[in-house]
PDB file of C-alpha atoms and ligand atoms in Angstrom:
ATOM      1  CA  UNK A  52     -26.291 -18.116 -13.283  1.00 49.00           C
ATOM      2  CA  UNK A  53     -24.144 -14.927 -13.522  1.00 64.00           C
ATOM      3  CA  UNK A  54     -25.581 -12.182 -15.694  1.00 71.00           C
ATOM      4  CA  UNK A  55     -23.646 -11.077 -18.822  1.00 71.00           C
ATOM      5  CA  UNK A  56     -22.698  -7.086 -18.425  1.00 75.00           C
ATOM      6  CA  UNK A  57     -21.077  -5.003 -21.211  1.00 76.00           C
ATOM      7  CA  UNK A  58     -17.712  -3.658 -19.938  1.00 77.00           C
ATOM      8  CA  UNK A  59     -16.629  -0.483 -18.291  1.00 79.00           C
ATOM      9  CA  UNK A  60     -12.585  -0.073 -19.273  1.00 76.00           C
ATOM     10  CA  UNK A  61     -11.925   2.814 -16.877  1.00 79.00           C
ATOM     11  CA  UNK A  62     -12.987   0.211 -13.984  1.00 87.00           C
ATOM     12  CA  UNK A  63     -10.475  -2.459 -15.575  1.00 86.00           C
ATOM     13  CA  UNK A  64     -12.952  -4.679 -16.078  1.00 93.00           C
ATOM     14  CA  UNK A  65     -12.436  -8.230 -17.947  1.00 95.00           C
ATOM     15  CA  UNK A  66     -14.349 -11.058 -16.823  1.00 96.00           C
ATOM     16  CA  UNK A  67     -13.048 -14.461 -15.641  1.00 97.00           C
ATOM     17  CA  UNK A  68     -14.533 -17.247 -18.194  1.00 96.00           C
ATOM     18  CA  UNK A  69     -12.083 -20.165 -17.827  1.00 97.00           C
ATOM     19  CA  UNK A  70     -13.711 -22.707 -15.637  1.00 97.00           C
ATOM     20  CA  UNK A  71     -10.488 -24.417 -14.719  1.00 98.00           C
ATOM     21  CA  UNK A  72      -8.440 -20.732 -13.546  1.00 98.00           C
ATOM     22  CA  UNK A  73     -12.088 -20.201 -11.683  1.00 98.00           C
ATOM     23  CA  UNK A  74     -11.211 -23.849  -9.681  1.00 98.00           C
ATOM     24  CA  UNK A  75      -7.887 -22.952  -8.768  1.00 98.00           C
ATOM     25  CA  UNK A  76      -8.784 -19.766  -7.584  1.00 98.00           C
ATOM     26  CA  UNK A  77     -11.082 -21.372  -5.425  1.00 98.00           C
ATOM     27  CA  UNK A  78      -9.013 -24.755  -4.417  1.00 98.00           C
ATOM     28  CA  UNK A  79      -6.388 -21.950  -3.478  1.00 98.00           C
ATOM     29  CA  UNK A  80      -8.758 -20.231  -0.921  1.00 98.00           C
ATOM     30  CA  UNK A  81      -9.325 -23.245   0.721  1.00 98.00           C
ATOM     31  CA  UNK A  82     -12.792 -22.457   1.516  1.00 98.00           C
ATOM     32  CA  UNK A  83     -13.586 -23.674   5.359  1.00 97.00           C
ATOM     33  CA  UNK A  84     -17.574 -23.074   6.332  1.00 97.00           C
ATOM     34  CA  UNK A  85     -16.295 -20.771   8.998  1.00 96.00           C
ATOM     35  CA  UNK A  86     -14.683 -18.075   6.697  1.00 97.00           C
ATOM     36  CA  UNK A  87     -15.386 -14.608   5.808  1.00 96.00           C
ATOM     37  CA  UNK A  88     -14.361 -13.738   2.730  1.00 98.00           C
ATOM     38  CA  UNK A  89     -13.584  -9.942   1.422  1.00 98.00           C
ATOM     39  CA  UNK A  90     -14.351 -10.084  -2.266  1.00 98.00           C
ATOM     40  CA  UNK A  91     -12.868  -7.181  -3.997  1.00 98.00           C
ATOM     41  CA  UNK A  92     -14.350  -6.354  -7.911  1.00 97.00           C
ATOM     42  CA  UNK A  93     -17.043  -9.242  -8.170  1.00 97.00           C
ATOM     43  CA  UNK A  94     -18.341  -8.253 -11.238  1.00 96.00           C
ATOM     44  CA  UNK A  95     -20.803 -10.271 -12.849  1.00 96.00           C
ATOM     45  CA  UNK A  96     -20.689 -12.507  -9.488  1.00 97.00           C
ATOM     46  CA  UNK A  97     -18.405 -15.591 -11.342  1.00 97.00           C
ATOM     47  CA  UNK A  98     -16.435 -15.896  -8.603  1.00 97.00           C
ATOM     48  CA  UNK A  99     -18.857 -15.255  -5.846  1.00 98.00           C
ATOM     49  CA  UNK A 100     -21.484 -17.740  -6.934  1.00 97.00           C
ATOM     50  CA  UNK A 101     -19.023 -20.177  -6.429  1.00 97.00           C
ATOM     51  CA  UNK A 102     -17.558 -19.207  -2.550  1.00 98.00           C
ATOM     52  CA  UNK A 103     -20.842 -18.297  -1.110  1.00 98.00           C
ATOM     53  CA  UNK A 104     -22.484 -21.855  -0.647  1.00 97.00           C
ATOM     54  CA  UNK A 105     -19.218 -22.998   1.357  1.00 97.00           C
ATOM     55  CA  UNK A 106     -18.724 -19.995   4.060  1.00 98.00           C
ATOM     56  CA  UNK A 107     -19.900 -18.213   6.676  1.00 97.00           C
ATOM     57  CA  UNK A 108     -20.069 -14.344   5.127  1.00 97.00           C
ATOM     58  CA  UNK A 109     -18.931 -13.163   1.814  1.00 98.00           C
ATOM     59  CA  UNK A 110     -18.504  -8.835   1.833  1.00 97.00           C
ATOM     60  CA  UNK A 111     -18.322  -8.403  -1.742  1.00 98.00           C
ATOM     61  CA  UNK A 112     -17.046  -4.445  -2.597  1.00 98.00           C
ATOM     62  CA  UNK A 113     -17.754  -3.234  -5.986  1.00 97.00           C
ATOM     63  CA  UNK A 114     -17.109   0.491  -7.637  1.00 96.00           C
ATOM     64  CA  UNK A 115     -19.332  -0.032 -10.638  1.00 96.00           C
ATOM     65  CA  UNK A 116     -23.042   0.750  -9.476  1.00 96.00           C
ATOM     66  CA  UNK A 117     -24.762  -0.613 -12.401  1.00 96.00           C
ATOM     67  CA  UNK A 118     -23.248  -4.082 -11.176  1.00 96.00           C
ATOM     68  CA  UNK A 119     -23.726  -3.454  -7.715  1.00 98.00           C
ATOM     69  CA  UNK A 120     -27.482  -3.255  -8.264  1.00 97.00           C
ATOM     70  CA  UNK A 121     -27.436  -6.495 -10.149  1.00 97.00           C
ATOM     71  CA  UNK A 122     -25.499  -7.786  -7.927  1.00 98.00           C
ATOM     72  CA  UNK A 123     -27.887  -7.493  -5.225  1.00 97.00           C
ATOM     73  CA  UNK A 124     -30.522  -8.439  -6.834  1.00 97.00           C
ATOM     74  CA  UNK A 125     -28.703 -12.196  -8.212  1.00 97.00           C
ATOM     75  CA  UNK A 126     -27.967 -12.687  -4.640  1.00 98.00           C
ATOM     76  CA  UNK A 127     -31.029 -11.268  -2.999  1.00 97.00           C
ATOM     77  CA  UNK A 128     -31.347 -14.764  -1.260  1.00 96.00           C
ATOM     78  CA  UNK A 129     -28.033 -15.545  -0.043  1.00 96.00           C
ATOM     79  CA  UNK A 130     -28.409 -13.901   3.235  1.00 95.00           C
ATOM     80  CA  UNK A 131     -24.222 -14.664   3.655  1.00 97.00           C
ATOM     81  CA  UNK A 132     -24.097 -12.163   1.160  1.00 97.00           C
ATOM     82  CA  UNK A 133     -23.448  -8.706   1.724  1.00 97.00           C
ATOM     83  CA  UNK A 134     -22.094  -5.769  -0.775  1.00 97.00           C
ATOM     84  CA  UNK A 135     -20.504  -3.003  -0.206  1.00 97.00           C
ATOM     85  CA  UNK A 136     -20.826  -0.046  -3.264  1.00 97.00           C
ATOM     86  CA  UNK A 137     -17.306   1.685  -3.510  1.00 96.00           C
ATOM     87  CA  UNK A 138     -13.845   2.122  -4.086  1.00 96.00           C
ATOM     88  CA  UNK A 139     -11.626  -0.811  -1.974  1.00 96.00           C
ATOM     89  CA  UNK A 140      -9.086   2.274  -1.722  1.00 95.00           C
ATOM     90  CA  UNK A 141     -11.272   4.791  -0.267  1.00 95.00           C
ATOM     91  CA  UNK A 142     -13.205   2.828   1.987  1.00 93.00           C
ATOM     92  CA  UNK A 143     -11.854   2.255   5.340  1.00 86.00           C
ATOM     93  CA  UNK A 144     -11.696  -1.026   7.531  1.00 86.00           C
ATOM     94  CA  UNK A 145     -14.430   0.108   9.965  1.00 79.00           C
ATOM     95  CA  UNK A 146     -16.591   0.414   6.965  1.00 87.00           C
ATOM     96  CA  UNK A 147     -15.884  -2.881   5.449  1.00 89.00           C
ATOM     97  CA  UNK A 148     -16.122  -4.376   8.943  1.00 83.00           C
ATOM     98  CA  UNK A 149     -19.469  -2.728   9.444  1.00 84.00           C
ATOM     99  CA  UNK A 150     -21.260  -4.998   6.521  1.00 90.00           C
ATOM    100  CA  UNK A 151     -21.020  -7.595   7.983  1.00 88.00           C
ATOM    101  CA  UNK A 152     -24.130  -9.021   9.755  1.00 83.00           C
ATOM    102  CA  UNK A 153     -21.935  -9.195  13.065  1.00 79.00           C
ATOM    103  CA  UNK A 154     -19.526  -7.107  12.562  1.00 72.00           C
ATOM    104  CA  UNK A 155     -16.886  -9.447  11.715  1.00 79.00           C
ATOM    105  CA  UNK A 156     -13.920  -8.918  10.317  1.00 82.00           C
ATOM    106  CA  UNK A 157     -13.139 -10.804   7.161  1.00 92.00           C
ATOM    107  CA  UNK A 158     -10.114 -13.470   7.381  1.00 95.00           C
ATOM    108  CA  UNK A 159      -9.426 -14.155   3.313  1.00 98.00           C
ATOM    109  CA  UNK A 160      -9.392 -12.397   0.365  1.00 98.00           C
ATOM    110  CA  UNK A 161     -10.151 -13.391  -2.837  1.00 98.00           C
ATOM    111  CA  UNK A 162     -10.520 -11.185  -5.581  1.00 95.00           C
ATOM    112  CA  UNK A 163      -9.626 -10.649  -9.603  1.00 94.00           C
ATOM    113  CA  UNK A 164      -9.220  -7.223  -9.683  1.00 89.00           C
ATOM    114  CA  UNK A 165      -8.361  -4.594 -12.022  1.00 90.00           C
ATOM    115  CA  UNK A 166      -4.230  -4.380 -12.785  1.00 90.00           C
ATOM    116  CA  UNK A 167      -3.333  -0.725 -11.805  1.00 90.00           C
ATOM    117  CA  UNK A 168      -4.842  -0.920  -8.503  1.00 94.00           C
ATOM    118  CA  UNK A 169      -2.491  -3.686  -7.249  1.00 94.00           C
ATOM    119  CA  UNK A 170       0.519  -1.799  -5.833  1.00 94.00           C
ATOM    120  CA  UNK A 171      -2.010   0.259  -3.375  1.00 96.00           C
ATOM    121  CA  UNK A 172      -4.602  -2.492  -3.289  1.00 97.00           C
ATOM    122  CA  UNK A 173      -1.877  -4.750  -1.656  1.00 97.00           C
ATOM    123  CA  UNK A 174      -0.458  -1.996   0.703  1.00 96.00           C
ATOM    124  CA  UNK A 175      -3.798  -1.722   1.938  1.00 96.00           C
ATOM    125  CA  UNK A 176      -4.086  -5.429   2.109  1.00 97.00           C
ATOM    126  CA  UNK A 177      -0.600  -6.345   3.766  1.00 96.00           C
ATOM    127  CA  UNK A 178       0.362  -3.110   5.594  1.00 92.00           C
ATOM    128  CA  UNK A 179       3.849  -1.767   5.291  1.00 90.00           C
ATOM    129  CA  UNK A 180       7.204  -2.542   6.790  1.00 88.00           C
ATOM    130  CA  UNK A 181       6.661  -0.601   9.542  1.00 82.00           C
ATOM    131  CA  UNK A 182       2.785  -0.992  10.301  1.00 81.00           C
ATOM    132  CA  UNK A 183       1.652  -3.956   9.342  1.00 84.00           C
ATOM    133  CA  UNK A 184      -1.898  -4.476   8.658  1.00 86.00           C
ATOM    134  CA  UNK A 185      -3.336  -6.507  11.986  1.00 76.00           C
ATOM    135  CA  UNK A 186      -4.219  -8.787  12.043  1.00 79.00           C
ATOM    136  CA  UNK A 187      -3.158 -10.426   9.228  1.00 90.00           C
ATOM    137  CA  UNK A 188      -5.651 -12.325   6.886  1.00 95.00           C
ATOM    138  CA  UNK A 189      -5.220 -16.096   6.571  1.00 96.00           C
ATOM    139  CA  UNK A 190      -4.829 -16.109   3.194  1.00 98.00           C
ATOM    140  CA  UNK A 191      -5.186 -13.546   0.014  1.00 98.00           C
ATOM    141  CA  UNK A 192      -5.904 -14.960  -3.655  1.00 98.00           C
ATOM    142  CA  UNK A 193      -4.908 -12.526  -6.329  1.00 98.00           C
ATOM    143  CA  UNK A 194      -5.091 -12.795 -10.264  1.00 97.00           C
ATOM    144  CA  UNK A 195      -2.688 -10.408 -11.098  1.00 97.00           C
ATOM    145  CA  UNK A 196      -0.225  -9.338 -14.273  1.00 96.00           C
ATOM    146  CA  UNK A 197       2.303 -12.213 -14.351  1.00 97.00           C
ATOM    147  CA  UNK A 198       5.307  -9.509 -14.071  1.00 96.00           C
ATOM    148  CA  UNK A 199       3.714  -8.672 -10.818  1.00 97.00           C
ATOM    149  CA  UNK A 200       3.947 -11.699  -9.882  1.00 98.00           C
ATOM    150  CA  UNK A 201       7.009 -12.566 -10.688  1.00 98.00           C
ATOM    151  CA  UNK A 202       8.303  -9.842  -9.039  1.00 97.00           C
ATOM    152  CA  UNK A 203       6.296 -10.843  -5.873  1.00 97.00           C
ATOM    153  CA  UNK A 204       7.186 -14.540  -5.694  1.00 97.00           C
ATOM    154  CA  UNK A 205      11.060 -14.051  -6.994  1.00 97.00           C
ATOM    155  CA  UNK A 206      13.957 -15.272  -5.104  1.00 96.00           C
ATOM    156  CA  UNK A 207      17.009 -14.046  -4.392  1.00 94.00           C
ATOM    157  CA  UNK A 208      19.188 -13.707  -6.495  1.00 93.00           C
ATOM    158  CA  UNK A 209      16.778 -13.569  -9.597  1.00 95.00           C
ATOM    159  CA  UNK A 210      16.414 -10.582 -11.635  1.00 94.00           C
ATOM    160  CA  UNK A 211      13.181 -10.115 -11.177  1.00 95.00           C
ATOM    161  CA  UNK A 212      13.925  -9.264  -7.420  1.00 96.00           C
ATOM    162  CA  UNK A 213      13.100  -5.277  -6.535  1.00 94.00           C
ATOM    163  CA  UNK A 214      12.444  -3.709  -3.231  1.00 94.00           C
ATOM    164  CA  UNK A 215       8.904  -5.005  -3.969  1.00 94.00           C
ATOM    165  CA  UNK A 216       9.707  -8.627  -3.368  1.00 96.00           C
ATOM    166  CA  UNK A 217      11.192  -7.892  -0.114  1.00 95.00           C
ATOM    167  CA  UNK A 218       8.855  -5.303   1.182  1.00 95.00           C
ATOM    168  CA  UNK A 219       6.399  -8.221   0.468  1.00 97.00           C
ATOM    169  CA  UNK A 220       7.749 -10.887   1.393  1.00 96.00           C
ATOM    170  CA  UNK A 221       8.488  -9.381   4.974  1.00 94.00           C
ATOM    171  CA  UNK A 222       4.988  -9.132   5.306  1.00 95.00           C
ATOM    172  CA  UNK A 223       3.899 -12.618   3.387  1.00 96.00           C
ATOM    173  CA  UNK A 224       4.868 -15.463   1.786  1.00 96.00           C
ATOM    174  CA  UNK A 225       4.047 -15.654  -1.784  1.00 97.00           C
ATOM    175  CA  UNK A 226       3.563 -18.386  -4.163  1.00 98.00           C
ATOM    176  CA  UNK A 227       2.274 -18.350  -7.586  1.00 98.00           C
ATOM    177  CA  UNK A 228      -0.532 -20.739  -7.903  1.00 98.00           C
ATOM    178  CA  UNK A 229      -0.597 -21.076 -12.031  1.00 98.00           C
ATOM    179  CA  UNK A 230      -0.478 -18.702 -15.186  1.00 98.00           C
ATOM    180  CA  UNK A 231      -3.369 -17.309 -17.182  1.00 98.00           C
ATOM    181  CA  UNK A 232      -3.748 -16.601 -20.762  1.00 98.00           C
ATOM    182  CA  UNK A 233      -5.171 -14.068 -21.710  1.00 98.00           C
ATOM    183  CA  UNK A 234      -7.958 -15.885 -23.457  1.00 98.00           C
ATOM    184  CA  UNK A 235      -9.211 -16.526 -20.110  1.00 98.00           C
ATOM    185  CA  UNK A 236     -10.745 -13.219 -19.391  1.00 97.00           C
ATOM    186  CA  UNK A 237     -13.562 -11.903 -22.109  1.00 94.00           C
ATOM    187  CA  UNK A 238     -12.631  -9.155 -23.057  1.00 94.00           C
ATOM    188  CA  UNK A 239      -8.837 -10.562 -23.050  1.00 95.00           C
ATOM    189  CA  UNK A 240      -6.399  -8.425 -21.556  1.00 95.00           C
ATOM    190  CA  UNK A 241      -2.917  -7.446 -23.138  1.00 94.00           C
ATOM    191  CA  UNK A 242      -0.941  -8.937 -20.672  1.00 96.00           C
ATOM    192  CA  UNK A 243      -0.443 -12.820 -19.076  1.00 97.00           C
ATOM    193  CA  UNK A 244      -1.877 -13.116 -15.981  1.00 98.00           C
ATOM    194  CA  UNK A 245      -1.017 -15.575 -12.923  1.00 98.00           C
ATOM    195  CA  UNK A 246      -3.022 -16.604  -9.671  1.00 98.00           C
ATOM    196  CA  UNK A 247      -0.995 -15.606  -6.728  1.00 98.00           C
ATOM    197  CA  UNK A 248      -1.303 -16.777  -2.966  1.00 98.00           C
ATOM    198  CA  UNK A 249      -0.151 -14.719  -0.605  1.00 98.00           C
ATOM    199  CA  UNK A 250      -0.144 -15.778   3.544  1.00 97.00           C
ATOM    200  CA  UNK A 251       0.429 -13.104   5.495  1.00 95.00           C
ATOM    201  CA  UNK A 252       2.795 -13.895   8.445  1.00 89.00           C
ATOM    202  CA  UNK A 253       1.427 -13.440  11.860  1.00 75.00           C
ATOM    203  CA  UNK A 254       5.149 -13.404  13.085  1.00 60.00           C
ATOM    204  CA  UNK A 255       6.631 -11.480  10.383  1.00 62.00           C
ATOM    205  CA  UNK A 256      10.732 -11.916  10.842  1.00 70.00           C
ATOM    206  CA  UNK A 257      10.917  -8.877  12.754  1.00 82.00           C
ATOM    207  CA  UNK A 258      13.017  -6.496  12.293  1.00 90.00           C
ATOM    208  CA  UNK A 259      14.138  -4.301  15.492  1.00 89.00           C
ATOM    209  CA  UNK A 260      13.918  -1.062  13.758  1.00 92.00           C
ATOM    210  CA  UNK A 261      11.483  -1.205  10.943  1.00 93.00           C
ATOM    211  CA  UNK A 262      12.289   2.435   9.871  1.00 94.00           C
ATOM    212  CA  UNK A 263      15.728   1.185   9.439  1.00 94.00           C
ATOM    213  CA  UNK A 264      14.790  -1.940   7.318  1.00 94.00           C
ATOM    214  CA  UNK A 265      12.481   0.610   4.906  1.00 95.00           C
ATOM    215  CA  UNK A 266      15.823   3.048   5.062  1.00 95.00           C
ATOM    216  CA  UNK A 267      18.151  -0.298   4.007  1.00 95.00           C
ATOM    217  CA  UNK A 268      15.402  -1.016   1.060  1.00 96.00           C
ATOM    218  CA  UNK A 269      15.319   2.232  -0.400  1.00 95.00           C
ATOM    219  CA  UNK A 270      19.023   2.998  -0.462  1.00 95.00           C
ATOM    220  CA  UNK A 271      20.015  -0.395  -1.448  1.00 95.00           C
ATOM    221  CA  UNK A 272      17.729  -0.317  -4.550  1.00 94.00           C
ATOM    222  CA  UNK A 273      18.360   2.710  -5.588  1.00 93.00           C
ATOM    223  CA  UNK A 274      20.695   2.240  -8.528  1.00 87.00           C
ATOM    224  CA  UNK A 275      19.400  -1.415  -8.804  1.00 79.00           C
ATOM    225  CA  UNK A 276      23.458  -1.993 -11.311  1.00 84.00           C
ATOM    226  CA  UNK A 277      25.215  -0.705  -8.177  1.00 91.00           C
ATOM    227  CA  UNK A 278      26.706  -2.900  -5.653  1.00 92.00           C
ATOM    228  CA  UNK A 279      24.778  -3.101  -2.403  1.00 92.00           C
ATOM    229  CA  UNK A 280      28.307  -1.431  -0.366  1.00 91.00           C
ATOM    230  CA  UNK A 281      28.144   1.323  -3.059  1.00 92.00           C
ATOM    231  CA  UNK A 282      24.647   1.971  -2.259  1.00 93.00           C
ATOM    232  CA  UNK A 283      24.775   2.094   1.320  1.00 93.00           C
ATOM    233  CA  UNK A 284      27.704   4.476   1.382  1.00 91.00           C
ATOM    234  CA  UNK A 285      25.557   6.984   2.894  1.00 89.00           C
ATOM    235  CA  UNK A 286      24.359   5.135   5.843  1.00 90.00           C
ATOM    236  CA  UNK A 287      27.593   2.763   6.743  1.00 91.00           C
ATOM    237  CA  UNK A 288      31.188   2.583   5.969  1.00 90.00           C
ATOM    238  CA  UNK A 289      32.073   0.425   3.423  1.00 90.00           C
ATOM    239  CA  UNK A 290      35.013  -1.115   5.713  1.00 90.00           C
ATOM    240  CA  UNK A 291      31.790  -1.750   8.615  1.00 90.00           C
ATOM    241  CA  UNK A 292      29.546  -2.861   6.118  1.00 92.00           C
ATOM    242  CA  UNK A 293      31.998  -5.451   4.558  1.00 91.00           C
ATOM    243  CA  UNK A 294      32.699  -6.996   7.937  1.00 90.00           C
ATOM    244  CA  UNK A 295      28.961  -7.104   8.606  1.00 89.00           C
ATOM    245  CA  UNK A 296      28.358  -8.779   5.315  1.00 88.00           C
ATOM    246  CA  UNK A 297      31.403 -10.818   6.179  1.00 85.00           C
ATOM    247  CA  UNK A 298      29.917 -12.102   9.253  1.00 82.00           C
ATOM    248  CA  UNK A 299      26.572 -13.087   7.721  1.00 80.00           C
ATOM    249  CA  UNK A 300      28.412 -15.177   5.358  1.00 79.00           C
ATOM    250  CA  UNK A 301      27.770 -12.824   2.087  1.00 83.00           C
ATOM    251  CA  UNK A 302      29.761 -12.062  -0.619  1.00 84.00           C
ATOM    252  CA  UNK A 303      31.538  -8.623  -0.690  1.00 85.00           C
ATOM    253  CA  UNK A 304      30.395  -7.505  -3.923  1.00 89.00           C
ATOM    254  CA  UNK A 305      26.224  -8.176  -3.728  1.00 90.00           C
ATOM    255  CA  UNK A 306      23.896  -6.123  -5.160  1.00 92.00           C
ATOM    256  CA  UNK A 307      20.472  -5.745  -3.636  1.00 94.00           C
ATOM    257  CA  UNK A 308      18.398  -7.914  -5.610  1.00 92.00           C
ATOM    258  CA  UNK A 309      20.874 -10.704  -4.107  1.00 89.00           C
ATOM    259  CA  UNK A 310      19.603 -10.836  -0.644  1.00 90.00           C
ATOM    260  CA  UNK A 311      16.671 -12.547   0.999  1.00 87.00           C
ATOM    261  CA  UNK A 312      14.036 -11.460   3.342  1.00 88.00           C
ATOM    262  CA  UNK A 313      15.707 -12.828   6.120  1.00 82.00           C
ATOM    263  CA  UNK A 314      19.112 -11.347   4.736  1.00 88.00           C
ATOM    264  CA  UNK A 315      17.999  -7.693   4.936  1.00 93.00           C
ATOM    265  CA  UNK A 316      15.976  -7.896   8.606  1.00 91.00           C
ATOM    266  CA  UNK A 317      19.563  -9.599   9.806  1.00 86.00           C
ATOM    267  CA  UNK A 318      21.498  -7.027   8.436  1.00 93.00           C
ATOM    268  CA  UNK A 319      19.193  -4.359   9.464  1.00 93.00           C
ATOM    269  CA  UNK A 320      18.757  -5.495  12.818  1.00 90.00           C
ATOM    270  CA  UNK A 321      23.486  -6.509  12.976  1.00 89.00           C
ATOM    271  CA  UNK A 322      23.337  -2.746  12.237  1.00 92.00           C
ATOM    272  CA  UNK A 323      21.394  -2.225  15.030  1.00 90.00           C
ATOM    273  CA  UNK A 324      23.291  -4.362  17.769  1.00 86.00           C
ATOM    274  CA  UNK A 325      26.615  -2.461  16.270  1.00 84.00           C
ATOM    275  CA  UNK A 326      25.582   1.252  17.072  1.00 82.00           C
ATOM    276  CA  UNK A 327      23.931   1.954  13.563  1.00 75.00           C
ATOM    277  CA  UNK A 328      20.749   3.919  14.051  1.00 61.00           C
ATOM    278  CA  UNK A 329      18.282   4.997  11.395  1.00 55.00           C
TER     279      UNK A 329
HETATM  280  N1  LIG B 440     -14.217 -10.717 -10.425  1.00 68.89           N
HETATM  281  C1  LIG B 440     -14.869 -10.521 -11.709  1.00 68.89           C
HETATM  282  C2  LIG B 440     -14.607  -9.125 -12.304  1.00 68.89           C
HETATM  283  C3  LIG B 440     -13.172  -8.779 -12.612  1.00 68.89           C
HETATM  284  S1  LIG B 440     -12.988  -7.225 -13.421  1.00 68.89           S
HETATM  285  C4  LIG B 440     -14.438 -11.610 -12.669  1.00 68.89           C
HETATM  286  O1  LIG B 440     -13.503 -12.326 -12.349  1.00 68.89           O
HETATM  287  O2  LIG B 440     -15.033 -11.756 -13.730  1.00 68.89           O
HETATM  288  C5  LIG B 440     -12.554  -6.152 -12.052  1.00 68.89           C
HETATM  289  C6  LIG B 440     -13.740  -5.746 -11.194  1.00 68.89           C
HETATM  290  O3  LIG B 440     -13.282  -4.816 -10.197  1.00 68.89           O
HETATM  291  C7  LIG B 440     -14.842  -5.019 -11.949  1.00 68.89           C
HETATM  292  O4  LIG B 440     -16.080  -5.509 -11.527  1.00 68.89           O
HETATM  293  C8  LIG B 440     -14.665  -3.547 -11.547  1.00 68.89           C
HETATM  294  O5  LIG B 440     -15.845  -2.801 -11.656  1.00 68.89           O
HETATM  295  C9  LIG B 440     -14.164  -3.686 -10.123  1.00 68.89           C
HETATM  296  N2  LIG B 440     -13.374  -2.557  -9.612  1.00 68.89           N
HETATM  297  C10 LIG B 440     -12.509  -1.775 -10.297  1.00 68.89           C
HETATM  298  N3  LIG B 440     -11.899  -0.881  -9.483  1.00 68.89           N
HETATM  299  C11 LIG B 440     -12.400  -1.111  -8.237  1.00 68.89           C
HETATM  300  C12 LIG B 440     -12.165  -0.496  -6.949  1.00 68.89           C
HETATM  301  N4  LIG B 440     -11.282   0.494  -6.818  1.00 68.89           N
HETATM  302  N5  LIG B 440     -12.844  -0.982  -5.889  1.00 68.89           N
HETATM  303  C13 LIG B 440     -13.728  -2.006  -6.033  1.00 68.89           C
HETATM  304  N6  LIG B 440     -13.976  -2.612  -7.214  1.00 68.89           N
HETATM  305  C14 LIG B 440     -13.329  -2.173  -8.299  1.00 68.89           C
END
């Protein structure tokens, strides 16, 4: 049994009472006996009650000390269970490495945590364009604000599409796993919600120059209205560019959120082969 806890709302805390989002968070980690799991914001334990019994190690890191002491004491026989009291942002990967009983490092993630830490929370979690976090976890399970992930799983050519997708999606591939309502969570939050997967590539395309990529992202979704040749005035001619976007069979007048993944590492890396450096 998890224990009931009143809630803290500068921690973002809502807990997780649907029993069918709590399976497909779950069925989405594909749980193997020889995982490690890094469980960020376990709260009242919901979610860890129900990964422990089916893997190796579960590091559990939790900011709120008041749960972190119950915590330990509703899983004071699970020796697979170890917690770490702190912030996930603060603490560093030698620390969360150092919990475990051999040192391990973790291989999935699962974790409901609070909304406004996501943008860093997956930085830390992924790495950026040019220093990827290594090596990659097998798999990360996210309940996150459905815009977020929307924005995370879009493809090209959607709206929802912002240097966000691609900056992810060089990194992972993301899939959303299924919505949640808001009456899920006690007490409900304002906004839908949706279960994300994210699988970190271990070959991520590569791009030749990753500074130039990051360069190409930032320019090109700038003015988000403007087409992508307007944008990129200040690194490439727009004569150059149009025969480059020519040659990789795309239209003249795109605008950022138009390309793929694999569209912006080629173009980044045609620049490259043709003289352009970052
Ligand atoms: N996983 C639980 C709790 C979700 S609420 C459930 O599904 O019911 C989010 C949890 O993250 C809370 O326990 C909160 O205290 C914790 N938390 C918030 N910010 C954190 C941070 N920076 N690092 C670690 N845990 C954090």
């Amino acid at each position: 049994m998890t224990f009931s806890a009143r809630t803290r709302k500068r921690f973002g805390q809502h807990w997780l009472k649907s029993e069918p989002v709590l399976a497909k968070i779950i069925e989405a980690a594909a749980l193997e006996k020889c995982d490690r799991i890094l469980e960020i914001g376990p709260g009242t334990g919901v979610l860890t009650q129900r990964i422990l019994p089916d893997v190796a190690e579960l590091i559990a890191i939790e900011i709120d000390r008041d749960l972190s002491r119950r915590l330990r004491q509703q899983f004071a026989d699970a020796p697979n269970f170890q917690l770490l009291e702190g912030d996930m942002l603060q603490l560093d990967w030698s620390q969360i490495a150092a919990a475990s009983v051999d040192s391990n490092r973790p291989n999935k993630v699962v974790a409901n945590i609070p909304y406004y830490i996501t943008g860093p929370l997956l930085e830390r979690l992924l790495g950026t364009i040019t220093q990827p976090h290594a090596p990659p976890f097998d798999s990360i399970v996210l309940l996150v604000q459905q815009e977020i992930a929307d924005r995370l799983c879009a493809t090209a050519g959607s709206k929802a599409v912002g240097s966000l997708t691609i900056k992810v999606q060089y990194l992972a591939a993301c899939e959303i796993i299924c919505p949640v309502p808001p009456k899920a969570f006690q007490p409900p939050p304002k906004v839908m919600s949706a279960v994300i997967r994210l699988r970190p590539r271990s070959f991520p395309l590569v791009a030749t120059d990753p500074t130039l990529l990051a360069r190409l992202l930032k320019l090109g979704f700038a003015s988000k209205r403007k087409m992508l040749r307007n944008n990129l005035a200040a690194v490439i001619e727009r004569s150059q560019l149009l025969d480059l976007l020519t040659s990789l069979g795309i239209a003249d007048n795109v605008r950022a959120e138009d390309l793929s993944v694999t569209d912006w590492v080629t173009l980044s890396n045609k620049m490259l082969e043709e003289g352009y450096s970052s």
